[in-house]
């Protein structure tokens, strides 16, 4: 067997694809393809069950979820912990399947009910061409909110963190783009494109619940976490509304309600970011089994890096 036959081929200028990543990509593609024979509702339900009872245990997701719950909610009953350990990976796979479902997902969620009191401010900004920074969390499926707002005439650009698995990343970005575009990678060029879109009177979507090495230490769910100030900094610099938006999964597992909260008043970046944290925390505590508890959101570091801005 030749050397080229033993290793996955690499694209020009990119490192060879690891066998592990190739296997993950092919397995995901197979699951999504096979289940396409099912009607949309059953398809999402089946993939959610696989995530909860197969992928979650095999991937070690439950261990990380337990560790974070022990830190944030140490008094949570064991029965609730087990429930969350099942539901969180199930929700993660449901959200992935929904993103890859494309038009089926769009048709299913575009008429989702809206709550929270912030819709009128968004509609005024849309009509006036005022830029808007939409901020969400890894809860439910935020793509549902993007679908609903785009159906109401809002032009929304997204940003994503490129995955180490380049094969799956390419297919995932394509799936995101079918739901709505443009989408930009989280790198210098991507951030420049995102800000240009915003300055043109568009809306951009950012996720607020990451741990960021460059962030400022703030309380999040009762524990210190390095939190990026970039959403608030961008809103202040560009004169944009800063609006928390969420796609909250309903008890049936496939429907959503969209929560659009009133814009956070412009003050200073730390104060506005704390308000975002408060908003996210409230949604997490009300929907414990929908947030991605597998994230390494809280980390202890021997040396803390000096915070820096993400604004270009």
Tab-separated table of N, CA, C and O in Angstrom, residues 155-227:
chain	number	residue	atom	x	y	z
A	155	UNK	N	-31.708	40.943	8.451
A	155	UNK	CA	-30.519	40.389	7.813
A	155	UNK	C	-29.477	40.116	8.897
A	155	UNK	O	-28.998	41.045	9.545
A	156	UNK	N	-29.156	38.841	9.097
A	156	UNK	CA	-28.312	38.444	10.222
A	156	UNK	C	-27.087	37.692	9.728
A	156	UNK	O	-27.201	36.716	8.982
A	157	UNK	N	-25.920	38.140	10.148
A	157	UNK	CA	-24.664	37.438	9.876
A	157	UNK	C	-24.239	36.699	11.133
A	157	UNK	O	-24.405	37.197	12.243
A	158	UNK	N	-23.696	35.509	10.944
A	158	UNK	CA	-23.222	34.719	12.070
A	158	UNK	C	-21.720	34.538	12.028
A	158	UNK	O	-21.068	34.794	11.009
A	159	UNK	N	-21.176	34.112	13.148
A	159	UNK	CA	-19.747	33.822	13.233
A	159	UNK	C	-19.578	32.473	13.919
A	159	UNK	O	-20.376	32.104	14.780
A	160	UNK	N	-18.592	31.713	13.509
A	160	UNK	CA	-18.401	30.377	14.060
A	160	UNK	C	-16.928	30.153	14.366
A	160	UNK	O	-16.047	30.769	13.763
A	161	UNK	N	-16.690	29.268	15.328
A	161	UNK	CA	-15.337	28.861	15.666
A	161	UNK	C	-14.967	27.662	14.799
A	161	UNK	O	-15.584	26.602	14.913
A	162	UNK	N	-13.999	27.810	13.891
A	162	UNK	CA	-13.620	26.678	13.037
A	162	UNK	C	-13.233	25.460	13.874
A	162	UNK	O	-12.522	25.566	14.870
A	163	UNK	N	-13.712	24.285	13.456
A	163	UNK	CA	-13.452	23.051	14.187
A	163	UNK	C	-12.129	22.432	13.754
A	163	UNK	O	-11.669	22.638	12.631
A	164	UNK	N	-11.543	21.661	14.652
A	164	UNK	CA	-10.317	20.954	14.309
A	164	UNK	C	-10.565	19.921	13.221
A	164	UNK	O	-9.685	19.635	12.410
A	165	UNK	N	-11.752	19.352	13.220
A	165	UNK	CA	-12.122	18.394	12.186
A	165	UNK	C	-12.526	19.177	10.942
A	165	UNK	O	-13.675	19.614	10.801
A	166	UNK	N	-11.590	19.360	10.030
A	166	UNK	CA	-11.829	20.224	8.874
A	166	UNK	C	-12.878	19.652	7.928
A	166	UNK	O	-13.600	20.407	7.269
A	167	UNK	N	-12.961	18.323	7.824
A	167	UNK	CA	-13.958	17.715	6.939
A	167	UNK	C	-15.368	18.019	7.439
A	167	UNK	O	-16.233	18.476	6.676
A	168	UNK	N	-15.611	17.784	8.738
A	168	UNK	CA	-16.929	18.063	9.288
A	168	UNK	C	-17.197	19.565	9.310
A	168	UNK	O	-18.322	20.006	9.054
A	169	UNK	N	-16.164	20.355	9.583
A	169	UNK	CA	-16.328	21.802	9.633
A	169	UNK	C	-16.866	22.336	8.314
A	169	UNK	O	-17.765	23.189	8.290
A	170	UNK	N	-16.331	21.849	7.198
A	170	UNK	CA	-16.770	22.331	5.887
A	170	UNK	C	-18.254	22.034	5.667
A	170	UNK	O	-19.009	22.881	5.170
A	171	UNK	N	-18.685	20.842	6.052
A	171	UNK	CA	-20.090	20.487	5.859
A	171	UNK	C	-20.987	21.254	6.827
A	171	UNK	O	-22.107	21.651	6.478
A	172	UNK	N	-20.489	21.501	8.043
A	172	UNK	CA	-21.294	22.231	9.025
A	172	UNK	C	-21.482	23.690	8.604
A	172	UNK	O	-22.579	24.242	8.703
A	173	UNK	N	-20.420	24.311	8.107
A	173	UNK	CA	-20.517	25.697	7.642
A	173	UNK	C	-21.492	25.793	6.467
A	173	UNK	O	-22.293	26.731	6.380
A	174	UNK	N	-21.444	24.804	5.571
A	174	UNK	CA	-22.384	24.795	4.452
A	174	UNK	C	-23.824	24.686	4.946
A	174	UNK	O	-24.732	25.344	4.423
A	175	UNK	N	-24.041	23.845	5.986
A	175	UNK	CA	-25.386	23.693	6.545
A	175	UNK	C	-25.850	24.990	7.206
A	175	UNK	O	-27.007	25.396	7.049
A	176	UNK	N	-24.966	25.659	7.942
A	176	UNK	CA	-25.305	26.948	8.546
A	176	UNK	C	-25.687	27.968	7.478
A	176	UNK	O	-26.636	28.740	7.643
A	177	UNK	N	-24.943	27.957	6.380
A	177	UNK	CA	-25.181	28.926	5.311
A	177	UNK	C	-26.522	28.694	4.636
A	177	UNK	O	-27.149	29.644	4.136
A	178	UNK	N	-26.968	27.440	4.589
A	178	UNK	CA	-28.280	27.167	3.992
A	178	UNK	C	-29.407	27.711	4.855
A	178	UNK	O	-30.483	28.057	4.349
A	179	UNK	N	-29.182	27.791	6.158
A	179	UNK	CA	-30.187	28.382	7.041
A	179	UNK	C	-30.184	29.902	6.915
A	179	UNK	O	-31.224	30.559	6.938
A	180	UNK	N	-29.018	30.483	6.758
A	180	UNK	CA	-28.907	31.934	6.594
A	180	UNK	C	-27.463	32.330	6.374
A	180	UNK	O	-26.550	31.688	6.890
A	181	UNK	N	-27.258	33.367	5.626
A	181	UNK	CA	-25.903	33.836	5.347
A	181	UNK	C	-25.888	35.357	5.381
A	181	UNK	O	-26.936	36.005	5.297
A	182	UNK	N	-24.682	35.935	5.535
A	182	UNK	CA	-23.381	35.280	5.540
A	182	UNK	C	-23.007	34.728	6.919
A	182	UNK	O	-23.591	35.118	7.927
A	183	UNK	N	-22.031	33.816	6.923
A	183	UNK	CA	-21.415	33.356	8.162
A	183	UNK	C	-19.906	33.523	8.012
A	183	UNK	O	-19.360	33.314	6.928
A	184	UNK	N	-19.250	33.926	9.085
A	184	UNK	CA	-17.823	34.234	9.045
A	184	UNK	C	-17.070	33.383	10.060
A	184	UNK	O	-17.571	33.126	11.163
A	185	UNK	N	-15.851	32.953	9.723
A	185	UNK	CA	-15.032	32.233	10.702
A	185	UNK	C	-14.513	33.194	11.766
A	185	UNK	O	-14.343	34.392	11.507
A	186	UNK	N	-14.262	32.669	12.962
A	186	UNK	CA	-13.747	33.506	14.035
A	186	UNK	C	-12.230	33.615	13.898
A	186	UNK	O	-11.448	32.953	14.586
A	187	UNK	N	-11.818	34.461	12.970
A	187	UNK	CA	-10.419	34.816	12.803
A	187	UNK	C	-10.384	36.293	12.415
A	187	UNK	O	-11.426	36.952	12.369
A	188	UNK	N	-9.202	36.810	12.155
A	188	UNK	CA	-9.091	38.245	11.920
A	188	UNK	C	-9.885	38.692	10.688
A	188	UNK	O	-10.612	39.676	10.719
A	189	UNK	N	-9.765	37.923	9.612
A	189	UNK	CA	-10.501	38.272	8.395
A	189	UNK	C	-12.005	38.135	8.610
A	189	UNK	O	-12.799	38.969	8.135
A	190	UNK	N	-12.407	37.072	9.322
A	190	UNK	CA	-13.820	36.869	9.572
A	190	UNK	C	-14.423	37.973	10.430
A	190	UNK	O	-15.531	38.456	10.164
A	191	UNK	N	-13.704	38.387	11.471
A	191	UNK	CA	-14.192	39.477	12.317
A	191	UNK	C	-14.296	40.784	11.538
A	191	UNK	O	-15.225	41.572	11.732
A	192	UNK	N	-13.356	41.014	10.627
A	192	UNK	CA	-13.411	42.216	9.798
A	192	UNK	C	-14.661	42.195	8.918
A	192	UNK	O	-15.363	43.206	8.769
A	193	UNK	N	-14.952	41.022	8.324
A	193	UNK	CA	-16.149	40.900	7.501
A	193	UNK	C	-17.422	41.076	8.300
A	193	UNK	O	-18.388	41.696	7.846
A	194	UNK	N	-17.429	40.543	9.509
A	194	UNK	CA	-18.591	40.656	10.379
A	194	UNK	C	-18.872	42.115	10.730
A	194	UNK	O	-20.011	42.579	10.682
A	195	UNK	N	-17.816	42.849	11.080
A	195	UNK	CA	-17.985	44.255	11.450
A	195	UNK	C	-18.401	45.102	10.257
A	195	UNK	O	-19.182	46.055	10.392
A	196	UNK	N	-17.890	44.784	9.083
A	196	UNK	CA	-18.302	45.503	7.875
A	196	UNK	C	-19.793	45.304	7.629
A	196	UNK	O	-20.512	46.248	7.284
A	197	UNK	N	-20.269	44.075	7.813
A	197	UNK	CA	-21.689	43.784	7.655
A	197	UNK	C	-22.507	44.578	8.672
A	197	UNK	O	-23.556	45.139	8.344
A	198	UNK	N	-22.029	44.641	9.904
A	198	UNK	CA	-22.728	45.380	10.954
A	198	UNK	C	-22.786	46.867	10.630
A	198	UNK	O	-23.842	47.507	10.765
A	199	UNK	N	-21.671	47.422	10.192
A	199	UNK	CA	-21.636	48.853	9.876
A	199	UNK	C	-22.580	49.211	8.727
A	199	UNK	O	-23.022	50.356	8.612
A	200	UNK	N	-22.904	48.224	7.907
A	200	UNK	CA	-23.848	48.449	6.821
A	200	UNK	C	-25.301	48.418	7.262
A	200	UNK	O	-26.202	48.465	6.420
A	201	UNK	N	-25.539	48.353	8.556
A	201	UNK	CA	-26.898	48.347	9.077
A	201	UNK	C	-27.473	46.964	9.295
A	201	UNK	O	-28.671	46.809	9.519
A	202	UNK	N	-26.612	45.944	9.290
A	202	UNK	CA	-27.086	44.585	9.502
A	202	UNK	C	-27.120	44.198	10.967
A	202	UNK	O	-26.812	45.000	11.860
A	203	UNK	N	-27.485	42.959	11.198
A	203	UNK	CA	-27.483	42.384	12.537
A	203	UNK	C	-26.475	41.243	12.555
A	203	UNK	O	-26.346	40.508	11.577
A	204	UNK	N	-25.770	41.092	13.663
A	204	UNK	CA	-24.822	39.986	13.796
A	204	UNK	C	-25.172	39.174	15.037
A	204	UNK	O	-25.691	39.703	16.014
A	205	UNK	N	-24.899	37.877	14.970
A	205	UNK	CA	-25.195	36.990	16.090
A	205	UNK	C	-23.935	36.478	16.744
A	205	UNK	O	-23.053	35.949	16.064
A	206	UNK	N	-23.815	36.644	18.060
A	206	UNK	CA	-22.666	36.186	18.822
A	206	UNK	C	-23.135	35.310	19.980
A	206	UNK	O	-24.266	35.446	20.444
A	207	UNK	N	-22.253	34.413	20.438
A	207	UNK	CA	-22.573	33.527	21.558
A	207	UNK	C	-21.816	34.006	22.795
A	207	UNK	O	-20.606	34.240	22.738
A	208	UNK	N	-22.512	34.123	23.931
A	208	UNK	CA	-21.954	34.804	25.103
A	208	UNK	C	-21.385	33.889	26.169
A	208	UNK	O	-20.784	34.375	27.124
A	209	UNK	N	-21.547	32.563	26.058
A	209	UNK	CA	-21.222	31.715	27.203
A	209	UNK	C	-19.919	30.939	27.051
A	209	UNK	O	-19.717	29.917	27.680
A	210	UNK	N	-19.008	31.425	26.235
A	210	UNK	CA	-17.691	30.800	26.098
A	210	UNK	C	-16.752	31.241	27.225
A	210	UNK	O	-16.884	32.344	27.762
A	211	UNK	N	-15.788	30.388	27.527
A	211	UNK	CA	-14.624	30.797	28.321
A	211	UNK	C	-13.610	31.364	27.332
A	211	UNK	O	-13.282	30.727	26.342
A	212	UNK	N	-13.113	32.567	27.588
A	212	UNK	CA	-12.168	33.208	26.677
A	212	UNK	C	-10.881	33.555	27.433
A	212	UNK	O	-10.930	34.240	28.463
A	213	UNK	N	-9.755	33.104	26.930
A	213	UNK	CA	-8.479	33.361	27.598
A	213	UNK	C	-8.217	34.848	27.791
A	213	UNK	O	-7.612	35.269	28.776
A	214	UNK	N	-8.674	35.643	26.829
A	214	UNK	CA	-8.401	37.074	26.885
A	214	UNK	C	-9.473	37.835	27.670
A	214	UNK	O	-9.400	39.056	27.789
A	215	UNK	N	-10.489	37.133	28.183
A	215	UNK	CA	-11.628	37.804	28.791
A	215	UNK	C	-11.347	38.373	30.171
A	215	UNK	O	-10.281	38.170	30.763
A	216	UNK	N	-12.336	39.058	30.682
A	216	UNK	CA	-12.259	39.650	32.016
A	216	UNK	C	-12.938	38.710	33.010
A	216	UNK	O	-13.992	38.140	32.716
A	217	UNK	N	-12.333	38.546	34.175
A	217	UNK	CA	-12.903	37.654	35.180
A	217	UNK	C	-14.194	38.260	35.724
A	217	UNK	O	-14.211	39.374	36.248
A	218	UNK	N	-15.293	37.509	35.553
A	218	UNK	CA	-16.605	37.936	36.031
A	218	UNK	C	-17.333	36.748	36.619
A	218	UNK	O	-17.031	35.598	36.304
A	219	UNK	N	-18.304	37.041	37.468
A	219	UNK	CA	-19.132	35.987	38.022
A	219	UNK	C	-20.050	35.434	36.935
A	219	UNK	O	-20.682	36.177	36.181
A	220	UNK	N	-20.083	34.102	36.830
A	220	UNK	CA	-21.018	33.446	35.926
A	220	UNK	C	-21.542	32.205	36.627
A	220	UNK	O	-20.783	31.297	36.946
A	221	UNK	N	-22.806	32.203	36.953
A	221	UNK	CA	-23.434	31.105	37.686
A	221	UNK	C	-22.794	30.899	39.053
A	221	UNK	O	-22.673	29.782	39.556
A	222	UNK	N	-22.333	31.985	39.665
A	222	UNK	CA	-21.777	31.906	41.001
A	222	UNK	C	-20.303	31.568	41.078
A	222	UNK	O	-19.751	31.439	42.171
A	223	UNK	N	-19.632	31.432	39.926
A	223	UNK	CA	-18.203	31.112	39.879
A	223	UNK	C	-17.487	32.072	38.936
A	223	UNK	O	-18.080	32.542	37.961
A	224	UNK	N	-16.210	32.373	39.201
A	224	UNK	CA	-15.486	33.281	38.302
A	224	UNK	C	-15.174	32.607	36.966
A	224	UNK	O	-14.777	31.439	36.922
A	225	UNK	N	-15.368	33.355	35.898
A	225	UNK	CA	-15.079	32.843	34.558
A	225	UNK	C	-14.585	33.999	33.699
A	225	UNK	O	-15.092	35.123	33.798
A	226	UNK	N	-13.592	33.720	32.872
A	226	UNK	CA	-13.088	34.755	31.962
A	226	UNK	C	-14.103	34.970	30.845
A	226	UNK	O	-14.409	34.063	30.081
A	227	UNK	N	-14.608	36.178	30.776
A	227	UNK	CA	-15.722	36.510	29.896
A	227	UNK	C	-15.312	37.599	28.914
A	227	UNK	O	-14.784	38.641	29.310
